[in-house]
Tab-separated table of C-alpha atoms in Angstrom:
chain	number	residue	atom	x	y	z
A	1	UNK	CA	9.091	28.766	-5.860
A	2	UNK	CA	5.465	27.199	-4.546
A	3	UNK	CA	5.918	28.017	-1.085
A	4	UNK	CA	7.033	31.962	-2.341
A	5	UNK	CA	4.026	32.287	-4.746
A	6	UNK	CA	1.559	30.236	-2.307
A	7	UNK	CA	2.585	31.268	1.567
A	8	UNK	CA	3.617	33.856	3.138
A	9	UNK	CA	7.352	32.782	5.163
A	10	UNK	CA	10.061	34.944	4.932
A	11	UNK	CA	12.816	33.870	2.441
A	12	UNK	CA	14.740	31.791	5.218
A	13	UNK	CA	11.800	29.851	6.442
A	14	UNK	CA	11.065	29.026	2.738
A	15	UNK	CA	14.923	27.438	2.904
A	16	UNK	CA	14.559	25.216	5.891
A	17	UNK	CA	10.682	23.692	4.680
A	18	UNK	CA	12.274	23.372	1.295
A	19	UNK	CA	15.311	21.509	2.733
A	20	UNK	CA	13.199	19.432	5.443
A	21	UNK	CA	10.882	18.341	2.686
A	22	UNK	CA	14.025	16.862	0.705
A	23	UNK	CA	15.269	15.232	3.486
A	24	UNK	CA	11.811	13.528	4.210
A	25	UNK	CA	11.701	11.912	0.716
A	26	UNK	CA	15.593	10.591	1.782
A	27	UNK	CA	16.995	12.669	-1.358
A	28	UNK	CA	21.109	12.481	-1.215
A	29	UNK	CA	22.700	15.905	-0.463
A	30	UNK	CA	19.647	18.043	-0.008
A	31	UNK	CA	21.541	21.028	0.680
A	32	UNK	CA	23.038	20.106	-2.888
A	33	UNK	CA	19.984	19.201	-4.462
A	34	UNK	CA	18.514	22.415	-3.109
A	35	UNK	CA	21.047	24.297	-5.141
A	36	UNK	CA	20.654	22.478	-8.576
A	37	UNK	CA	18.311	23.559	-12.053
A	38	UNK	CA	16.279	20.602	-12.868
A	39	UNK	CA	18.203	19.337	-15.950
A	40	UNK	CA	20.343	18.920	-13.612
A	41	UNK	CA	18.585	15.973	-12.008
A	42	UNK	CA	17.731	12.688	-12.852
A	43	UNK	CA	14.611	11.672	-13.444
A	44	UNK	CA	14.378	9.649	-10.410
A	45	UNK	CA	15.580	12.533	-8.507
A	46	UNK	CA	12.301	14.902	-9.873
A	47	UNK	CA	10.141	12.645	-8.792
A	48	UNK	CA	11.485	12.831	-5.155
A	49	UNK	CA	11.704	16.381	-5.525
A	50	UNK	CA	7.715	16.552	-6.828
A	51	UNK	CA	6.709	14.390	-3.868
A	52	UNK	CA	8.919	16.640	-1.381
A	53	UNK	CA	5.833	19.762	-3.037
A	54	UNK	CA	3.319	17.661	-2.770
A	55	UNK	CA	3.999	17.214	1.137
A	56	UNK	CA	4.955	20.791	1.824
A	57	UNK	CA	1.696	21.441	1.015
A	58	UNK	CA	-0.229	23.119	4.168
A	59	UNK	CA	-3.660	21.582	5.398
A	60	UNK	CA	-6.925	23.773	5.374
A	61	UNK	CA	-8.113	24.021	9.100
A	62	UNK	CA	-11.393	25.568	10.190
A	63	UNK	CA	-12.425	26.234	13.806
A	64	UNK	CA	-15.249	27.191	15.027
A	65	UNK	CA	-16.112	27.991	18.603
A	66	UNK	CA	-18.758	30.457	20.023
A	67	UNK	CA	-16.000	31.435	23.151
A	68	UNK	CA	-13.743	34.305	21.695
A	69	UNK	CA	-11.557	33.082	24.451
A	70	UNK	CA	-11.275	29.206	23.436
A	71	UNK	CA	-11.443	30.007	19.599
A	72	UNK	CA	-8.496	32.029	20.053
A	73	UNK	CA	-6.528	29.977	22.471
A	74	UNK	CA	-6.792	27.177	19.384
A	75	UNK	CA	-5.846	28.893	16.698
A	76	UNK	CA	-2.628	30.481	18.454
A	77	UNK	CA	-1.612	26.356	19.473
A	78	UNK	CA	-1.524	25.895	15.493
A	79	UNK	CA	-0.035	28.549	14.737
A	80	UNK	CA	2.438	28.443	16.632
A	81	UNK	CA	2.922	24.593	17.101
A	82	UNK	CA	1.655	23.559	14.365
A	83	UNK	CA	2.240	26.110	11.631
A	84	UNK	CA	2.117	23.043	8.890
A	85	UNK	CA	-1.693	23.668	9.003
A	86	UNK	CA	-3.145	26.805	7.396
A	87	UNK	CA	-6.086	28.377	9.063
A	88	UNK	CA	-8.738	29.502	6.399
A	89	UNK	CA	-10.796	31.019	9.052
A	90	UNK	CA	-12.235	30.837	12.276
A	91	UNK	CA	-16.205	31.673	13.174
A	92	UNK	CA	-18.043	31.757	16.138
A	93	UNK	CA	-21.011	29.299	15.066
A	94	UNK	CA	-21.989	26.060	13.358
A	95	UNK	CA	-24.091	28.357	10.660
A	96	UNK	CA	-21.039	30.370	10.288
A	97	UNK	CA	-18.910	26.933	9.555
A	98	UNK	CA	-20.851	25.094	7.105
A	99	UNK	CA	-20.826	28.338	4.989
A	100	UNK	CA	-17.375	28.303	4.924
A	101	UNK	CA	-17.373	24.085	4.279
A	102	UNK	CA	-19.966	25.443	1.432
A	103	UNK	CA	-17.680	27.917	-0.621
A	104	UNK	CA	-14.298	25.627	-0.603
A	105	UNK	CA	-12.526	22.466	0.162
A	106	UNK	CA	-11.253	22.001	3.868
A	107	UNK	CA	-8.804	19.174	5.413
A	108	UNK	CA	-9.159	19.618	9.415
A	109	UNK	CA	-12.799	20.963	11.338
A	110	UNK	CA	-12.067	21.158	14.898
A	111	UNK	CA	-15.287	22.686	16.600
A	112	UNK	CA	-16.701	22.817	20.136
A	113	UNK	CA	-19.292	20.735	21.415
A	114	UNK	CA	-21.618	23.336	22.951
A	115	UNK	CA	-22.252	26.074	20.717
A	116	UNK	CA	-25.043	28.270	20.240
A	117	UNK	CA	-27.739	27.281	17.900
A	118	UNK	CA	-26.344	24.698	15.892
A	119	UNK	CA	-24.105	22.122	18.248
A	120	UNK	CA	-20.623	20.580	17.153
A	121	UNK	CA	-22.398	17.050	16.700
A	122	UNK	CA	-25.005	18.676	14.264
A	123	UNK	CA	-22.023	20.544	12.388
A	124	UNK	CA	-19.901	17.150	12.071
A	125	UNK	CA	-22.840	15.541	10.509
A	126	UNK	CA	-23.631	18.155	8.171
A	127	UNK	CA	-20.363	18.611	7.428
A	128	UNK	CA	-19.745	15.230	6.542
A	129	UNK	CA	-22.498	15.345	4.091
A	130	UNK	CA	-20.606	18.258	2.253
A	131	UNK	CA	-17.552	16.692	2.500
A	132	UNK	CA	-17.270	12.874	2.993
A	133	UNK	CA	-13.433	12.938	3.733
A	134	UNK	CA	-13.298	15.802	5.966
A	135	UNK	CA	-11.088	15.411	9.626
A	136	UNK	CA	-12.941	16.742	12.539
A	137	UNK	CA	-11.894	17.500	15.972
A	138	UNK	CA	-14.349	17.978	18.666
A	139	UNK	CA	-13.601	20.116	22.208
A	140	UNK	CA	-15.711	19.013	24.501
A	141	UNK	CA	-16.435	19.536	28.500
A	142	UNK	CA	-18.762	16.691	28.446
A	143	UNK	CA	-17.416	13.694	29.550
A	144	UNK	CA	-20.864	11.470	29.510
A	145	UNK	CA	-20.828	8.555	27.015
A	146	UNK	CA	-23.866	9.816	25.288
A	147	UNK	CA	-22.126	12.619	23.822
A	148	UNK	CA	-19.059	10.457	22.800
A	149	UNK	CA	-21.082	8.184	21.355
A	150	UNK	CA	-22.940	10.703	19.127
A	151	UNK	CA	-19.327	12.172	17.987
A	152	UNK	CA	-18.581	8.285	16.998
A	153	UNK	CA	-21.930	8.352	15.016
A	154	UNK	CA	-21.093	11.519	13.689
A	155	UNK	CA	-17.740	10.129	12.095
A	156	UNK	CA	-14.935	12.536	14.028
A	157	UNK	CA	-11.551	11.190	13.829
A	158	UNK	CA	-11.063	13.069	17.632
A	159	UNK	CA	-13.805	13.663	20.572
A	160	UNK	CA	-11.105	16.023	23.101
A	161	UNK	CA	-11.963	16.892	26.715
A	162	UNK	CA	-11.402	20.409	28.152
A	163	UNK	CA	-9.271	21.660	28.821
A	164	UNK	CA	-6.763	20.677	26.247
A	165	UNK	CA	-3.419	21.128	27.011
A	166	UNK	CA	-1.102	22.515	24.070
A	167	UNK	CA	0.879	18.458	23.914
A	168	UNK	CA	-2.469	17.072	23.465
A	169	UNK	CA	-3.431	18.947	20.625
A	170	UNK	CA	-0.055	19.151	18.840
A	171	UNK	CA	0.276	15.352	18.980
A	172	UNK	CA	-3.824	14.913	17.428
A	173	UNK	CA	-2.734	17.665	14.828
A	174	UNK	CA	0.569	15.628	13.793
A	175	UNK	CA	-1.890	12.373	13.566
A	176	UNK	CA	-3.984	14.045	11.531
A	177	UNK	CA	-1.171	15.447	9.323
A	178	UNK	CA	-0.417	11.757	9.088
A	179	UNK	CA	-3.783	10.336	7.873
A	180	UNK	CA	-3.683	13.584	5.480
A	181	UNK	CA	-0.514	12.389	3.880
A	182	UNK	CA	-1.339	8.869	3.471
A	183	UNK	CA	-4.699	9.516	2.151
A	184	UNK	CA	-3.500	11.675	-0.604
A	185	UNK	CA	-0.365	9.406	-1.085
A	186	UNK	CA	-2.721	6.393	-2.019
A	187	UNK	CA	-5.387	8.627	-3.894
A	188	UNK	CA	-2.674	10.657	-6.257
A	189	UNK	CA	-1.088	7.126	-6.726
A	190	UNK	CA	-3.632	5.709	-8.786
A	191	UNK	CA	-5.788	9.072	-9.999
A	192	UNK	CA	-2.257	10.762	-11.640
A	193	UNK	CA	-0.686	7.826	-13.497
A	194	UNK	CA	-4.568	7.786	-15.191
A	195	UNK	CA	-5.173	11.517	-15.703
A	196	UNK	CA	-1.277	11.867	-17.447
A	197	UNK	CA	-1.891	8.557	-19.530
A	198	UNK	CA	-5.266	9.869	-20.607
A	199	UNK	CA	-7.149	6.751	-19.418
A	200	UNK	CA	-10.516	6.847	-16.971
A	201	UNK	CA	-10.897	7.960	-14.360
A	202	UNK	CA	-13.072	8.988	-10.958
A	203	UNK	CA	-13.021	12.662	-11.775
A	204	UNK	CA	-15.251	13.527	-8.706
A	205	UNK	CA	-12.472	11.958	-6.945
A	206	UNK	CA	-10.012	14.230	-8.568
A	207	UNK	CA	-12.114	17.358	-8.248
A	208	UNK	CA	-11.991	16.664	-4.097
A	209	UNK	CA	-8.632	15.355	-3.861
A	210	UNK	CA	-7.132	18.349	-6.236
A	211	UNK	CA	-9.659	21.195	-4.377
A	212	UNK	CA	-7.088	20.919	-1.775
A	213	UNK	CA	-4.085	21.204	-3.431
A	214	UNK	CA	-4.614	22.390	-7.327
A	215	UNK	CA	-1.369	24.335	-7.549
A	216	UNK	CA	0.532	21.318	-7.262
A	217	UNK	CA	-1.451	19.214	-9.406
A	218	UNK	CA	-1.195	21.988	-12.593
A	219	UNK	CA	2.602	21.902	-11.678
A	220	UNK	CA	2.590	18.413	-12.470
A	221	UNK	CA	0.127	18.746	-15.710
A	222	UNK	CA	2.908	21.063	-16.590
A	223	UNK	CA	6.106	19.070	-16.341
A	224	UNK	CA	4.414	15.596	-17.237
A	225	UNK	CA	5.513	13.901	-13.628
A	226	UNK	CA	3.958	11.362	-11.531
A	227	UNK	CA	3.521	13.062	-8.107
A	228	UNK	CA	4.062	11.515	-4.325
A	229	UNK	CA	3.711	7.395	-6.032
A	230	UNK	CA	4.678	4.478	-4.791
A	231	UNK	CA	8.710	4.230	-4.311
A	232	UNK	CA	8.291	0.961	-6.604
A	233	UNK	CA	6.065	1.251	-9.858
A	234	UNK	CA	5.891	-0.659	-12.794
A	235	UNK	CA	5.601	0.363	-16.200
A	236	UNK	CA	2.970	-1.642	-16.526
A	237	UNK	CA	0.994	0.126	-13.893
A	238	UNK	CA	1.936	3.452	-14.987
A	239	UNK	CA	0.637	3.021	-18.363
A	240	UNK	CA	-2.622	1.226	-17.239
A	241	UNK	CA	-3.703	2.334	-14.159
């Protein structure tokens, strides 16, 4: 039902995510579990099934790149490579970027170097000011230290020579898929059991964590259920986070 209301794959793609996601969180019989009402399920078993959402949840992406050429040669590697990743848009300057970074949350920046006007270091550091826990990517055809070293400063996760060859940036987009998932694994673990127990907590936290990803979070408002924690959890811990 999410990924109907929330993407747009046809009605067999929706099928195999659905059933991939159940076999990630090691649910028995997927292809049975697939097929079940939830009072049919234990409670055990929702959980599973709420972290299996949680995970089929598609990472925001911008790019930005002032070559038409190179800005679409990237998006067309995620798309079709990497279609886990949603593209929200993709501009042709730095300005263009950080008014997109301005109006709503996004996971992944990957941005060229050399742009005109505003460069890809300037961008990274303004957009890290926006948003602290943003990934960035940077393409670059510089391969002199200085300009490494001021994508380090800048706090990029990636600094990527040209050209980049289509296994390259699959296997940085799966690592950042990675570091997206653990992130929000640890985060949700200790901000949910806190927000359904009505005790404190960081609610800018919750506002940037849950930017990303609200559907899923009013889901689990909703049906009362812990989403993606840790496989063991103690009552203790549940009720006082």
């Amino acid at each position: 039902e999410c990924l109907r209301v929330h993407t747009d794959l046809s009605a067999q793609e929706r099928r195999q995510r659905a059933l991939q996601a159940l076999r990630d969180v090691e649910l028995p019989d997927p292809e049975g579990v697939y097929r079940k009402y939830p009072h049919e399920l234990s409670g055990g078993m929702l959980q599973r099934v709420m972290i299996a959402m949680a995970m089929s949840c598609q990472p925001k992406v911008l790019i930005a790149d002032d070559e038409m050429p190179a800005l679409r040669y990237t998006r067309n590697i995620i798309q079709q490579f990497s279609s886990q990743f949603q593209i929200v848009d993709a501009v042709i300057s730095g300005e263009a970027a950080l008014k997109v970074l301005q109006s709503q949350a996004i996971d992944l920046l990957i941005t060229d170097i050399s742009m005109h006007g505003m460069s890809g270091i300037e961008l990274a550091q303004n957009a890290k000011k926006l948003q602290p826990d943003l990934h960035i990517v940077i393409i670059s055809g510089y391969g002199e230290f200085e300009y490494a070293q001021g994508a380090i400063q800048a706090g990029v996760d990636e600094y990527v020579l040209k050209p980049v060859s289509i296994t390259k940036m699959t296997s940085i987009l799966q690592s950042i898929q990675e570091k997206l998932d653990s992130e929000y694994l640890e985060q949700a673990a200790s901000l949910l059991p806190a927000i359904a127990c009505h005790q404190p907590y960081d609610e800018a936290a919750a506002t940037r964590l849950f930017a990303r990803r609200d559907w899923y979070f009013a889901y689990v408002l909703l049906g009362n259920l812990n989403l993606r924690l840790p496989k063991k959890l103690g009552v203790t811990r549940l009720l006082t986070p």
